[in-house]
mmCIF file of N, CA and C and ligand atoms in Angstrom:
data_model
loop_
_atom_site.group_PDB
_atom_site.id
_atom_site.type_symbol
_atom_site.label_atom_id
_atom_site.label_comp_id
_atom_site.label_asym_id
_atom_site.label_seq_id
_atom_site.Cartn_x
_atom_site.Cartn_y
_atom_site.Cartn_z
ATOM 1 N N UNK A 249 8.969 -17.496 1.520
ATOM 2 C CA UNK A 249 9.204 -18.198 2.792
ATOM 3 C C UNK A 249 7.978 -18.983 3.209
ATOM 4 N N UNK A 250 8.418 -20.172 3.479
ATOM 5 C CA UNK A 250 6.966 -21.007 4.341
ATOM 6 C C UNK A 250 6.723 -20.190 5.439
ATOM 7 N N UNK A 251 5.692 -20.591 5.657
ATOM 8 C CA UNK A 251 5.142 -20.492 7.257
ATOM 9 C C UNK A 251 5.602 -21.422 8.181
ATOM 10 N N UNK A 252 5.800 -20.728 9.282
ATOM 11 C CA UNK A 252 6.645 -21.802 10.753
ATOM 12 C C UNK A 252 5.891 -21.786 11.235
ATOM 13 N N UNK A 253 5.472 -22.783 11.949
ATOM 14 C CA UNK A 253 4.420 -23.554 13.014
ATOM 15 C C UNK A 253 5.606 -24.426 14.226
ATOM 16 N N UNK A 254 4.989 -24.459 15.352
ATOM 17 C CA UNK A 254 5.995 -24.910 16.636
ATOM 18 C C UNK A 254 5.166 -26.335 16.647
ATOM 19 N N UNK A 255 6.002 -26.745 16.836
ATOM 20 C CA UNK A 255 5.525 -28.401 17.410
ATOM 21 C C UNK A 255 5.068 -28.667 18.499
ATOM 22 N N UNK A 256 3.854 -29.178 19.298
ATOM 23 C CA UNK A 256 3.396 -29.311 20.381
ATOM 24 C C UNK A 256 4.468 -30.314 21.047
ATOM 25 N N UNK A 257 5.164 -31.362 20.428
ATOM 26 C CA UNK A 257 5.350 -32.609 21.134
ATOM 27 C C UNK A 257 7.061 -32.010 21.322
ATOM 28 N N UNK A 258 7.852 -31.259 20.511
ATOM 29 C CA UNK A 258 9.072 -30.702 21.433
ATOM 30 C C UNK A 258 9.250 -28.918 21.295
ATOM 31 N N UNK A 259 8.164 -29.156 21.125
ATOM 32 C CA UNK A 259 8.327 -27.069 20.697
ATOM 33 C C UNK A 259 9.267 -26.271 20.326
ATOM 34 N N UNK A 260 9.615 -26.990 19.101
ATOM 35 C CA UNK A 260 10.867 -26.452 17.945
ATOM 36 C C UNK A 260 9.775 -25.769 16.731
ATOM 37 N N UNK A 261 10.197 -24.826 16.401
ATOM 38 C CA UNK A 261 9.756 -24.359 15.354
ATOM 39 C C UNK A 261 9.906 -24.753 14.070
ATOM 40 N N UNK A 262 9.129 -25.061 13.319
ATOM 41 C CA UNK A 262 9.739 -25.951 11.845
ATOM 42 C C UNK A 262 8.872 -25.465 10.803
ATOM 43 N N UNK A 263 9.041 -25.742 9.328
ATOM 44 C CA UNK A 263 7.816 -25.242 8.306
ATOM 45 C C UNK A 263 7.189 -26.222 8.620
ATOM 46 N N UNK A 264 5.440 -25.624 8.328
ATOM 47 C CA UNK A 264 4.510 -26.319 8.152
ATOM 48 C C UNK A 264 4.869 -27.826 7.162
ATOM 49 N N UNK A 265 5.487 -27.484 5.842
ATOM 50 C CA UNK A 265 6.069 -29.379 5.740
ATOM 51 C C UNK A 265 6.420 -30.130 6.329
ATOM 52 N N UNK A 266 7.127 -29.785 7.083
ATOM 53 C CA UNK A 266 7.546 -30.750 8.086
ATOM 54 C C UNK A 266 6.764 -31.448 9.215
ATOM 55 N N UNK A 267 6.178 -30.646 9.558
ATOM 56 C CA UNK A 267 5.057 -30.839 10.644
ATOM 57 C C UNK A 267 3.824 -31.671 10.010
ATOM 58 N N UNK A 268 3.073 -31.658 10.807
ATOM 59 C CA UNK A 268 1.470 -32.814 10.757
ATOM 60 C C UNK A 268 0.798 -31.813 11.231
ATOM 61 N N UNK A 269 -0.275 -31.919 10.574
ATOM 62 C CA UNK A 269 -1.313 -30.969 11.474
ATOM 63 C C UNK A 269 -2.582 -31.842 11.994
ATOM 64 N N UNK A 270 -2.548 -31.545 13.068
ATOM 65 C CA UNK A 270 -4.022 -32.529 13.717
ATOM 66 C C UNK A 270 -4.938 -31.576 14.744
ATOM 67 N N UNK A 271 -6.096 -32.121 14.068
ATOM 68 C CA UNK A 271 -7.298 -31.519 14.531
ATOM 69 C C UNK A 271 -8.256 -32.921 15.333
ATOM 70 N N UNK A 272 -9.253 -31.993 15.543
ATOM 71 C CA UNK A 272 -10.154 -32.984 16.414
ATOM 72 C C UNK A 272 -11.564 -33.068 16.213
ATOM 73 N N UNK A 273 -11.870 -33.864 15.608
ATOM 74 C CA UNK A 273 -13.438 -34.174 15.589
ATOM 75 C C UNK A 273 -14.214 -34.934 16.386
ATOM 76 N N UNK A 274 -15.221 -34.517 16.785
ATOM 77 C CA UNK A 274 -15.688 -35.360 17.857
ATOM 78 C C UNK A 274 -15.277 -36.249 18.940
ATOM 79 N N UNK A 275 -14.016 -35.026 19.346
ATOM 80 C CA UNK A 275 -13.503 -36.027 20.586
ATOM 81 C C UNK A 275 -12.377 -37.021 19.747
ATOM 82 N N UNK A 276 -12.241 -36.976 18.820
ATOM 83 C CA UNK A 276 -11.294 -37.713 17.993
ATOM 84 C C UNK A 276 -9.840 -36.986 17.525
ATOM 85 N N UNK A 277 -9.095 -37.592 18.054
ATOM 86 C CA UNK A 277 -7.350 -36.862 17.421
ATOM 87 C C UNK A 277 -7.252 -37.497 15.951
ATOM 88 N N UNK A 278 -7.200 -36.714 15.025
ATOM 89 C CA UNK A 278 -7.138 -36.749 13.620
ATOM 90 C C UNK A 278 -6.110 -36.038 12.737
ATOM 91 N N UNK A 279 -5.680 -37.188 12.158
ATOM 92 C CA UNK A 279 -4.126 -36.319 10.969
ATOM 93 C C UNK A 279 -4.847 -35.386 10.075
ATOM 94 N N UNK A 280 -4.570 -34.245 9.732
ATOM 95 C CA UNK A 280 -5.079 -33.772 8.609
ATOM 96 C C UNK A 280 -4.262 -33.547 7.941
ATOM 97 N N UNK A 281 -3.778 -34.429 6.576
ATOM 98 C CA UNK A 281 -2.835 -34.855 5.954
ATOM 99 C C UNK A 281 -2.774 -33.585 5.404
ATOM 100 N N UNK A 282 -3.403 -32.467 4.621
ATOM 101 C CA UNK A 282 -3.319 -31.984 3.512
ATOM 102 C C UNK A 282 -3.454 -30.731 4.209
ATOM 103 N N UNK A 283 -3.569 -30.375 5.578
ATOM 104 C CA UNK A 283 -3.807 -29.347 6.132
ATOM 105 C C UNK A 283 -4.999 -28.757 6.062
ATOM 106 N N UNK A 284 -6.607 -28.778 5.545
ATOM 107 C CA UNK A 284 -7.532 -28.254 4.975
ATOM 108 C C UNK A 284 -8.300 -28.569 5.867
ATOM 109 N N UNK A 285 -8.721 -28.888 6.778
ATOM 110 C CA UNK A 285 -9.520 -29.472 7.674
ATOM 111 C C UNK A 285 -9.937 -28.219 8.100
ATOM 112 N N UNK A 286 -11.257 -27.777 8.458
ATOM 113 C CA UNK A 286 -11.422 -26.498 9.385
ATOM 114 C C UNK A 286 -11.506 -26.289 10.834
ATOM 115 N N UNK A 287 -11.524 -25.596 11.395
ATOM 116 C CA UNK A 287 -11.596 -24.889 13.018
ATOM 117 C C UNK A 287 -9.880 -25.326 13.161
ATOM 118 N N UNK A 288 -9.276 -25.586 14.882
ATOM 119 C CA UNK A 288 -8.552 -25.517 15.228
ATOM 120 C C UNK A 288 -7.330 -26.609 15.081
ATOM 121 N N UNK A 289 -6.325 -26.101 14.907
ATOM 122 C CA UNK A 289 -5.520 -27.695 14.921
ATOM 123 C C UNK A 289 -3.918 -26.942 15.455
ATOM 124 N N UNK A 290 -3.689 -28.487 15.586
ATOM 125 C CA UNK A 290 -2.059 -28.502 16.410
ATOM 126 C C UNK A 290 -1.414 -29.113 15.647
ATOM 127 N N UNK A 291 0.523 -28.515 15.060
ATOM 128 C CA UNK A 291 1.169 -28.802 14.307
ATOM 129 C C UNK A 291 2.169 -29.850 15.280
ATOM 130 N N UNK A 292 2.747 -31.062 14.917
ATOM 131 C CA UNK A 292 3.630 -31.912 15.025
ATOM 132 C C UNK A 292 4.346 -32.589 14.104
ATOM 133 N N UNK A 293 5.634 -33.008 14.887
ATOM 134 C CA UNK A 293 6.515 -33.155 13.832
ATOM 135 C C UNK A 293 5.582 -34.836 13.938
ATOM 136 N N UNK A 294 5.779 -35.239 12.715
ATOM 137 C CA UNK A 294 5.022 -36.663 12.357
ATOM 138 C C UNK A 294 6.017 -38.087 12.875
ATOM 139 N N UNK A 295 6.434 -37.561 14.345
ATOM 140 C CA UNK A 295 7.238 -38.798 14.537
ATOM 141 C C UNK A 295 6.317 -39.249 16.145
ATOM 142 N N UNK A 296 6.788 -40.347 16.306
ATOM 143 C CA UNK A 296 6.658 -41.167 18.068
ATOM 144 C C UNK A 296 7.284 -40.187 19.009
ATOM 145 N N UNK A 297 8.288 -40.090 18.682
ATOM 146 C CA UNK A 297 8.800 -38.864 20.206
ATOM 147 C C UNK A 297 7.922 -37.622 20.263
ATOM 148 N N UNK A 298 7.487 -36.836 18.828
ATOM 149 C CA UNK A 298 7.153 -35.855 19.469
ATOM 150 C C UNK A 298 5.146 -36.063 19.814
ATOM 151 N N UNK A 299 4.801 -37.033 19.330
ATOM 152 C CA UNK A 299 3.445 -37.374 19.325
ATOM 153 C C UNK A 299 3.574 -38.004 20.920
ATOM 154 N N UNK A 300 4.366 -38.809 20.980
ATOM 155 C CA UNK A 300 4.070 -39.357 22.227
ATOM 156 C C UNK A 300 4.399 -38.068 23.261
ATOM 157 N N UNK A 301 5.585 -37.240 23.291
ATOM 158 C CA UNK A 301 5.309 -36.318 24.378
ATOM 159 C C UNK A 301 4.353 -35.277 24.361
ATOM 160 N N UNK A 302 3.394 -34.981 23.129
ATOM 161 C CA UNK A 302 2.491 -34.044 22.994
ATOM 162 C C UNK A 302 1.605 -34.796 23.839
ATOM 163 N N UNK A 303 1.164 -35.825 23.574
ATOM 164 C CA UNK A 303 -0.225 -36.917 24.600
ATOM 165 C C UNK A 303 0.348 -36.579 25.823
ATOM 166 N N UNK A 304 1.501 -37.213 26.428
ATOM 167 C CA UNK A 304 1.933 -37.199 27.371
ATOM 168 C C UNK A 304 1.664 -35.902 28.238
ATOM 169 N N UNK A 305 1.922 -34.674 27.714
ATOM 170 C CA UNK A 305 1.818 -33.450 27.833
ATOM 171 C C UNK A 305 0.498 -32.773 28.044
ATOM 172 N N UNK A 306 -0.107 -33.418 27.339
ATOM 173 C CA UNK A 306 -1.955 -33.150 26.731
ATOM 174 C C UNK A 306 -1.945 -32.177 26.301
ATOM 175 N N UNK A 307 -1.040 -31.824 25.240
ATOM 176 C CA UNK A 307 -0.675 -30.608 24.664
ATOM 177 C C UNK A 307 -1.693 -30.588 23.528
ATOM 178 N N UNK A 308 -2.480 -31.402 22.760
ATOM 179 C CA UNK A 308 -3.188 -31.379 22.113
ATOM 180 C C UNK A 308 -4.117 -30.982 22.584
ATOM 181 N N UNK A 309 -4.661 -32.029 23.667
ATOM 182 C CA UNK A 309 -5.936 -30.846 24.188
ATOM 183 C C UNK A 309 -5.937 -29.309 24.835
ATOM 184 N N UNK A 310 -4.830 -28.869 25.152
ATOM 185 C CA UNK A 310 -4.346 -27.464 25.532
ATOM 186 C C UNK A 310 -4.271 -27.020 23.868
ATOM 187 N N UNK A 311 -3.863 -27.192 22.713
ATOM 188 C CA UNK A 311 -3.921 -26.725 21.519
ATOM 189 C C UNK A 311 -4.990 -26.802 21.162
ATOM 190 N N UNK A 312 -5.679 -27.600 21.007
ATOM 191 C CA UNK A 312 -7.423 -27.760 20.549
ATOM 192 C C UNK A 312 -8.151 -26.908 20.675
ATOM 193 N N UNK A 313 -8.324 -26.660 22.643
ATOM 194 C CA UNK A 313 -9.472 -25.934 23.212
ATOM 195 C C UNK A 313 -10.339 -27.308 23.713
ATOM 196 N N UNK A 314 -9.653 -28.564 23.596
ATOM 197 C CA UNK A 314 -11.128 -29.391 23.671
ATOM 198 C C UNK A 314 -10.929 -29.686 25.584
ATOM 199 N N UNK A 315 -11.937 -30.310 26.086
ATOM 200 C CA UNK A 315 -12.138 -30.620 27.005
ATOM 201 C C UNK A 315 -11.668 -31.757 27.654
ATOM 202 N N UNK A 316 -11.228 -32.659 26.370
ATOM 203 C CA UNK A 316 -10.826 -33.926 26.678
ATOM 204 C C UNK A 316 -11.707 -34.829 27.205
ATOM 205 N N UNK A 317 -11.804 -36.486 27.411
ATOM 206 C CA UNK A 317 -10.011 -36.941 26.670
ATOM 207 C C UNK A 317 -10.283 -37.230 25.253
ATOM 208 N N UNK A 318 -9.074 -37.197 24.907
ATOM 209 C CA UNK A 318 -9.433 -37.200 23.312
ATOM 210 C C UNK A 318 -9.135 -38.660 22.973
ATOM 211 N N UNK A 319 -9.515 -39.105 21.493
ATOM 212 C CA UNK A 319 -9.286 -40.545 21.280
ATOM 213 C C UNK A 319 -8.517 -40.709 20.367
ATOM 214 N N UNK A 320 -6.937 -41.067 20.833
ATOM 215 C CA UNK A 320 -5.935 -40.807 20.379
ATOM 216 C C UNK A 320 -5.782 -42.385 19.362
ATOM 217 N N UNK A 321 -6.319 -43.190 18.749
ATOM 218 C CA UNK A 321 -6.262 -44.567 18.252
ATOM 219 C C UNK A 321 -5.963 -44.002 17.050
ATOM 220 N N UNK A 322 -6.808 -43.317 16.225
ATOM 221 C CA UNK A 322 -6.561 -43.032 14.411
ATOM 222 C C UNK A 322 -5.082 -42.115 14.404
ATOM 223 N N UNK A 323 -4.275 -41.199 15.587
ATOM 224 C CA UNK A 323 -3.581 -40.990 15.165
ATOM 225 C C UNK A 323 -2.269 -41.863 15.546
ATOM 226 N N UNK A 324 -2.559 -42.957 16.454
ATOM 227 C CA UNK A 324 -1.761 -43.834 16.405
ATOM 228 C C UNK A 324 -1.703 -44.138 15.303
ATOM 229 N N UNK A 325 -2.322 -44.709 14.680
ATOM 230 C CA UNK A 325 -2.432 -46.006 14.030
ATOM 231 C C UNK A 325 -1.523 -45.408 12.757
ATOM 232 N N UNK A 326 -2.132 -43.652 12.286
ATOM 233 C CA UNK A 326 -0.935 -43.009 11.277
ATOM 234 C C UNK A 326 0.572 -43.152 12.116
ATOM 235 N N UNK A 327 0.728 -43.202 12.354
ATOM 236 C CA UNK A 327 1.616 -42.984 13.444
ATOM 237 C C UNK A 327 2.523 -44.229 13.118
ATOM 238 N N UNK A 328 2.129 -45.200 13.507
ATOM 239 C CA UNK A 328 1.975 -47.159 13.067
ATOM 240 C C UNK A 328 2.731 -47.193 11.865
ATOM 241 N N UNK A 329 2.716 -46.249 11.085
ATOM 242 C CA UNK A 329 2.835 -46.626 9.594
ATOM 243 C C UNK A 329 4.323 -46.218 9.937
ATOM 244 N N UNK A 330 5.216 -45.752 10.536
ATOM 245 C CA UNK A 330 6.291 -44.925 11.001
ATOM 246 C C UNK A 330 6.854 -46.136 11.670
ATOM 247 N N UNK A 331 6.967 -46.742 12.177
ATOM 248 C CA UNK A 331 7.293 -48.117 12.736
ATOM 249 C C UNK A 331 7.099 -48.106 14.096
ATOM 250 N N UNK A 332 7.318 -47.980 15.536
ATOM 251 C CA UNK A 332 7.129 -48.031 16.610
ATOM 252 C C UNK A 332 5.917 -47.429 17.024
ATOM 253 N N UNK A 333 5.142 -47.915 18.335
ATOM 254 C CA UNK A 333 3.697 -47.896 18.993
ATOM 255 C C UNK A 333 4.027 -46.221 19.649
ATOM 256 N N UNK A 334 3.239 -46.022 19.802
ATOM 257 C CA UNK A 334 3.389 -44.869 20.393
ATOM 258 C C UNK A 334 3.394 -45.205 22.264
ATOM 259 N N UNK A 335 3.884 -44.878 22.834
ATOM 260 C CA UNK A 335 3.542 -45.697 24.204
ATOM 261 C C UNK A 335 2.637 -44.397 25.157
ATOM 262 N N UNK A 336 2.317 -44.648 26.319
ATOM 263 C CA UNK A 336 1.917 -44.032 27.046
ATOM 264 C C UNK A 336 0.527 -42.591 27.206
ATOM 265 N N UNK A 337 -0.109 -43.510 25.799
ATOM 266 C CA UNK A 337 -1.470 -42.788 25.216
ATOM 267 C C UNK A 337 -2.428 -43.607 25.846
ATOM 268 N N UNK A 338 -4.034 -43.248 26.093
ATOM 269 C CA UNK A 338 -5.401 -44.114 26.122
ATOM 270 C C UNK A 338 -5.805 -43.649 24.622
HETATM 271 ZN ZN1 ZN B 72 8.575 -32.007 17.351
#
Protein backbone atom coordinates (compact mmCIF):
# COMPACT_ATOMS: atom_id res chain seq x y z
CA UNK A 1 0.00 0.00 0.00
CA UNK A 2 1.21 3.65 -0.70
CA UNK A 3 1.23 6.08 1.79
CA UNK A 4 -1.82 8.70 2.00
CA UNK A 5 -1.03 12.20 2.49
CA UNK A 6 -4.20 14.90 2.69
CA UNK A 7 -4.07 17.73 0.46
CA UNK A 8 -3.76 21.18 1.95
CA UNK A 9 -5.70 22.92 -0.96
CA UNK A 10 -9.11 20.51 -0.55
CA UNK A 11 -8.22 18.10 2.22
CA UNK A 12 -8.98 14.82 0.47
CA UNK A 13 -6.77 12.20 1.21
CA UNK A 14 -4.87 10.74 -1.81
CA UNK A 15 -1.42 8.62 -2.37
CA UNK A 16 1.52 10.47 -2.18
CA UNK A 17 1.56 10.04 -6.35
CA UNK A 18 -0.87 11.91 -6.77
CA UNK A 19 -0.07 14.71 -4.71
CA UNK A 20 3.01 17.40 -5.01
CA UNK A 21 4.94 17.88 -2.24
CA UNK A 22 6.15 21.44 -1.43
CA UNK A 23 8.48 22.69 0.89
CA UNK A 24 10.00 26.00 1.64
CA UNK A 25 13.28 27.45 1.39
CA UNK A 26 14.06 30.62 2.35
CA UNK A 27 10.81 32.05 2.45
CA UNK A 28 10.33 30.41 -0.95
CA UNK A 29 7.22 27.94 -1.89
CA UNK A 30 9.01 25.16 -3.78
CA UNK A 31 7.80 21.88 -5.79
CA UNK A 32 9.75 19.08 -4.63
CA UNK A 33 9.25 17.01 -7.58
CA UNK A 34 10.82 13.78 -6.36
CA UNK A 35 9.78 14.19 -2.78
CA UNK A 36 13.53 14.20 -1.23
CA UNK A 37 13.87 17.58 -0.17
CA UNK A 38 14.49 17.72 3.70
CA UNK A 39 12.70 19.33 6.86
CA UNK A 40 8.97 20.04 6.44
CA UNK A 41 6.62 19.95 3.52
CA UNK A 42 2.93 20.10 2.45
CA UNK A 43 1.27 17.55 0.07
CA UNK A 44 -1.09 18.96 -2.88
CA UNK A 45 -2.89 17.74 -5.45
CA UNK A 46 -0.72 19.43 -8.47
CA UNK A 47 -3.66 21.36 -9.83
CA UNK A 48 -4.91 25.46 -9.75
CA UNK A 49 -7.94 24.70 -7.57
CA UNK A 50 -6.26 23.02 -4.99
CA UNK A 51 -2.96 25.31 -5.01
CA UNK A 52 -4.93 28.27 -5.34
CA UNK A 53 -7.22 27.43 -2.27
CA UNK A 54 -4.17 26.21 -0.19
CA UNK A 55 -2.58 30.13 -0.75
CA UNK A 56 -5.85 31.36 -0.32
CA UNK A 57 -6.13 29.46 2.93
CA UNK A 58 -2.35 30.01 3.90
CA UNK A 59 -2.46 26.53 4.45
CA UNK A 60 1.03 26.23 3.41
CA UNK A 61 2.28 28.43 5.81
CA UNK A 62 0.10 26.68 8.63
CA UNK A 63 1.80 23.29 7.06
CA UNK A 64 5.33 24.63 6.94
CA UNK A 65 5.63 26.18 10.43
CA UNK A 66 6.93 29.24 8.47
CA UNK A 67 6.11 32.69 9.51
CA UNK A 68 5.28 33.94 6.27
CA UNK A 69 4.70 35.44 3.59
CA UNK A 70 5.96 33.04 1.50
CA UNK A 71 7.01 33.60 -2.23
CA UNK A 72 4.63 31.81 -4.03
CA UNK A 73 6.15 32.74 -7.98
CA UNK A 74 8.34 29.28 -8.58
CA UNK A 75 5.33 27.39 -7.59
CA UNK A 76 3.24 29.25 -9.85
CA UNK A 77 5.12 29.18 -12.54
CA UNK A 78 5.16 24.87 -12.04
CA UNK A 79 1.86 25.35 -11.80
CA UNK A 80 1.90 27.47 -15.44
CA UNK A 81 2.95 24.41 -17.05
CA UNK A 82 -0.79 22.99 -16.16
CA UNK A 83 -2.43 25.72 -18.17
CA UNK A 84 -4.31 28.42 -16.10
CA UNK A 85 -2.62 31.34 -13.63
CA UNK A 86 -3.19 30.60 -10.42
CA UNK A 87 -5.27 33.67 -9.22
CA UNK A 88 -5.42 35.28 -5.91
CA UNK A 89 -1.63 34.59 -4.69
CA UNK A 90 1.31 37.57 -3.96
ZN1 LIG B 1 -6.52 18.67 -3.47
Amino acid sequence: MEPVRTCVGCRTRAPRSALLRVVSIDSVLVPDERAVMPGRGAWVHPTNECVDAALRRRAFVRALRVSGPLDTQTIEKRLNGYGNKVNGSK
